[in-house]
């Protein structure tokens, strides 16, 4: 049985230090209350059901920041390419550059049935060949927040909002364990990245292990 609950999560957004992977320091804890779904085993972020459209979401995204993860340790120029399969699933093609070599992996994202209660749109189970099944029974890829480009939008009132750029997506895993901050631009302005990281913090991401991903001097993207 799924229940909706409020979680006390998060850490403060700290300063950035210069390094190839620029780690964000979080010297103090700042409680953040966020909405989540609980299935008796794991907690799941709420997806952005109002703005997520799969047909618009497919294509290439660059990871400009995120939680330190073993499968991208030491990588720069991290990207993800999504395309629709004939059976309705999504082909996931991930790549990065490690010590001058291109590293790639291909998997499948399957939309979670909305009847299960995790959300109507933007919730998937992603699986890669040879990798163990996710520990949680629900989705392990949740699009928490997204803004797609819309030529019909009136931007006059939003010129001073650094986060109001239609090329970003905040993706989280179950238990708020792994953040992926994605951008359609490979090197968006730093102020926009900071603004979206603040949005991720307010949505429950613990910023302690969040880093900025180096997307410069890429050989393969």
Coordinates of C-alpha atoms in Angstrom, one line a residue:
X1 CA 0.0 0.0 0.0
X2 CA 1.4 3.4 -1.0
X3 CA 1.2 6.4 1.3
X4 CA 2.0 10.1 0.7
X5 CA 4.2 11.5 3.3
X6 CA 6.4 14.5 4.2
X7 CA 10.1 13.9 4.7
X8 CA 12.6 16.0 6.5
X9 CA 15.6 15.9 4.2
X10 CA 18.5 17.8 2.7
X11 CA 21.7 19.7 3.4
X12 CA 22.6 23.3 2.8
X13 CA 24.0 24.4 -0.5
X14 CA 27.6 25.4 0.1
X15 CA 30.5 26.9 -1.8
X16 CA 32.3 25.5 -4.8
X17 CA 36.0 24.7 -4.7
X18 CA 38.1 24.5 -7.8
X19 CA 38.8 21.0 -9.1
X20 CA 38.1 18.9 -12.2
X21 CA 35.0 17.6 -10.4
X22 CA 34.0 20.6 -8.4
X23 CA 32.6 19.4 -5.1
X24 CA 30.0 21.4 -3.3
X25 CA 30.8 21.7 0.4
X26 CA 27.9 21.4 2.8
X27 CA 29.3 22.4 6.2
X28 CA 25.9 22.6 8.0
X29 CA 22.6 20.7 7.8
X30 CA 19.5 22.7 6.8
X31 CA 16.3 20.7 7.1
X32 CA 14.1 20.6 4.0
X33 CA 10.5 19.2 4.1
X34 CA 9.5 17.6 0.8
X35 CA 6.6 15.4 -0.4
X36 CA 7.3 11.8 -1.1
X37 CA 5.6 8.4 -1.7
X38 CA 6.2 5.5 0.6
X39 CA 5.5 1.9 -0.4
X40 CA 6.5 0.2 2.8
X41 CA 10.1 -0.3 1.7
X42 CA 11.4 2.9 0.1
X43 CA 10.6 6.6 -0.3
X44 CA 10.1 8.1 -3.8
X45 CA 10.2 11.7 -4.9
X46 CA 7.1 13.1 -6.5
X47 CA 7.5 13.4 -10.3
X48 CA 6.8 16.6 -12.3
X49 CA 3.6 15.3 -13.9
X50 CA 2.4 18.7 -15.2
X51 CA 5.5 19.4 -17.3
X52 CA 6.9 16.0 -18.3
X53 CA 6.3 14.9 -21.9
X54 CA 8.2 11.8 -23.0
X55 CA 8.1 12.8 -26.7
X56 CA 9.8 16.0 -25.8
X57 CA 12.1 14.5 -23.2
X58 CA 13.9 12.1 -25.6
X59 CA 17.2 13.2 -27.2
X60 CA 20.5 14.1 -25.7
X61 CA 21.0 15.5 -22.2
X62 CA 24.3 16.4 -20.5
X63 CA 24.8 15.8 -16.8
X64 CA 26.2 19.1 -15.5
X65 CA 26.0 18.2 -11.8
X66 CA 25.0 15.3 -9.6
X67 CA 25.6 12.9 -6.7
X68 CA 28.9 11.1 -6.7
X69 CA 28.2 7.7 -8.2
X70 CA 30.4 4.6 -8.7
X71 CA 29.4 4.1 -12.3
X72 CA 30.7 7.5 -13.3
X73 CA 33.6 7.9 -10.9
X74 CA 36.4 9.9 -12.5
X75 CA 34.4 10.6 -15.6
X76 CA 34.0 13.9 -17.4
X77 CA 31.7 14.9 -20.3
X78 CA 28.8 12.6 -19.0
X79 CA 25.8 12.5 -21.2
X80 CA 22.6 10.4 -21.7
X81 CA 20.8 9.8 -25.0
X82 CA 17.2 8.7 -24.9
X83 CA 15.1 7.3 -27.7
X84 CA 11.8 5.4 -28.0
X85 CA 11.8 1.7 -28.7
X86 CA 9.1 0.0 -30.8
X87 CA 7.7 -1.8 -27.7
X88 CA 7.1 1.5 -25.8
X89 CA 10.2 1.3 -23.6
X90 CA 13.0 3.9 -23.8
X91 CA 16.5 3.1 -25.0
X92 CA 19.1 4.6 -22.6
X93 CA 22.5 5.2 -24.0
X94 CA 24.9 6.7 -21.5
X95 CA 28.5 7.8 -22.1
X96 CA 31.4 9.6 -20.6
X97 CA 35.1 10.3 -21.0
X98 CA 37.6 8.6 -18.7
X99 CA 41.3 9.2 -19.1
X100 CA 40.9 10.0 -22.7
X101 CA 38.8 7.0 -23.5
X102 CA 35.1 6.9 -24.4
X103 CA 33.0 4.8 -21.9
X104 CA 29.4 3.8 -22.9
X105 CA 26.6 1.6 -21.7
X106 CA 23.2 0.9 -23.0
X107 CA 20.1 0.0 -21.0
X108 CA 16.3 0.2 -21.0
X109 CA 13.9 2.5 -19.1
X110 CA 10.4 1.2 -18.6
X111 CA 7.6 3.5 -17.5
X112 CA 6.0 2.5 -14.2
X113 CA 2.3 1.7 -14.5
X114 CA 0.4 4.7 -13.1
X115 CA -2.0 2.4 -11.3
X116 CA 0.8 1.4 -8.9
X117 CA 0.6 4.9 -7.4
X118 CA 4.1 6.3 -8.0
X119 CA 3.0 8.9 -10.5
X120 CA 1.4 9.2 -13.9
X121 CA 4.4 10.5 -15.8
X122 CA 8.1 10.8 -15.4
X123 CA 8.6 7.6 -13.4
X124 CA 10.8 4.8 -14.8
X125 CA 12.7 1.7 -13.9
X126 CA 16.1 1.8 -15.6
X127 CA 18.0 -1.5 -16.0
X128 CA 21.4 -2.1 -17.6
X129 CA 22.7 -5.5 -18.8
X130 CA 24.7 -7.4 -16.2
X131 CA 23.6 -5.1 -13.4
X132 CA 21.6 -6.2 -10.3
X133 CA 17.9 -5.3 -10.1
X134 CA 17.2 -2.2 -8.1
X135 CA 16.7 -2.8 -4.4
X136 CA 13.5 -0.8 -4.2
X137 CA 10.3 -2.2 -5.9
X138 CA 9.3 1.1 -7.4
X139 CA 10.9 3.5 -9.9
X140 CA 14.6 4.3 -9.7
X141 CA 14.4 7.2 -12.2
X142 CA 12.1 10.0 -11.3
X143 CA 11.9 13.3 -13.2
X144 CA 11.3 15.7 -10.2
X145 CA 11.3 19.0 -12.1
X146 CA 11.7 19.9 -15.7
X147 CA 11.2 22.9 -17.9
X148 CA 10.9 22.3 -21.6
X149 CA 11.4 25.1 -24.2
X150 CA 8.1 26.6 -25.2
X151 CA 8.1 29.3 -27.9
X152 CA 4.7 30.4 -26.9
X153 CA 5.8 31.3 -23.3
X154 CA 6.0 35.0 -22.4
X155 CA 9.5 35.4 -20.9
X156 CA 9.1 39.1 -20.1
X157 CA 8.4 38.4 -16.4
X158 CA 11.2 35.9 -16.0
X159 CA 14.3 37.7 -17.3
X160 CA 15.8 38.0 -13.8
X161 CA 15.2 34.3 -12.8
X162 CA 18.4 32.3 -13.5
X163 CA 16.5 29.0 -13.0
X164 CA 13.9 29.8 -15.7
X165 CA 15.7 28.1 -18.6
X166 CA 13.8 25.5 -20.5
X167 CA 16.7 23.1 -20.9
X168 CA 17.1 21.5 -17.4
X169 CA 15.8 18.5 -15.7
X170 CA 16.2 17.3 -12.1
X171 CA 16.2 13.5 -11.9
X172 CA 16.3 11.6 -8.6
X173 CA 16.5 7.9 -7.6
X174 CA 14.5 6.1 -5.0
X175 CA 15.2 7.2 -1.4
X176 CA 16.5 10.5 -2.8
X177 CA 19.9 8.7 -3.1
X178 CA 21.2 10.0 -6.5
X179 CA 20.8 13.3 -8.2
X180 CA 21.2 13.8 -11.9
X181 CA 21.0 17.5 -13.0
X182 CA 20.6 17.4 -16.7
X183 CA 20.9 20.1 -19.3
X184 CA 20.3 20.3 -23.0
X185 CA 23.3 22.6 -23.3
X186 CA 26.7 21.1 -22.6
X187 CA 28.0 24.2 -20.9
X188 CA 25.1 26.3 -19.6
X189 CA 25.9 29.4 -17.5
X190 CA 27.1 28.6 -14.0
X191 CA 24.4 30.8 -12.5
X192 CA 21.7 28.6 -14.1
X193 CA 23.4 25.5 -12.7
X194 CA 23.5 27.0 -9.3
X195 CA 19.8 28.0 -9.5
X196 CA 18.8 24.5 -10.5
X197 CA 20.9 22.9 -7.8
X198 CA 19.1 25.1 -5.3
X199 CA 15.8 23.8 -6.7
X200 CA 17.1 20.2 -6.2
X201 CA 18.0 21.0 -2.6
X202 CA 14.5 22.3 -1.9
X203 CA 13.1 19.1 -3.5
X204 CA 15.0 17.0 -1.0
X205 CA 18.4 16.3 -2.4
X206 CA 21.2 16.0 0.1
X207 CA 23.9 18.3 -1.3
X208 CA 26.8 16.8 0.6
X209 CA 28.0 14.6 -2.2
X210 CA 26.9 16.7 -5.1
X211 CA 29.6 17.7 -7.6
X212 CA 29.7 19.8 -10.8
X213 CA 30.6 17.7 -13.8
X214 CA 33.4 18.9 -16.1
X215 CA 31.9 19.3 -19.6
X216 CA 34.9 21.1 -21.2
X217 CA 37.4 19.9 -23.8
X218 CA 35.3 16.8 -24.6
X219 CA 36.6 14.5 -27.3
X220 CA 33.5 12.5 -28.0
X221 CA 30.6 14.9 -27.6

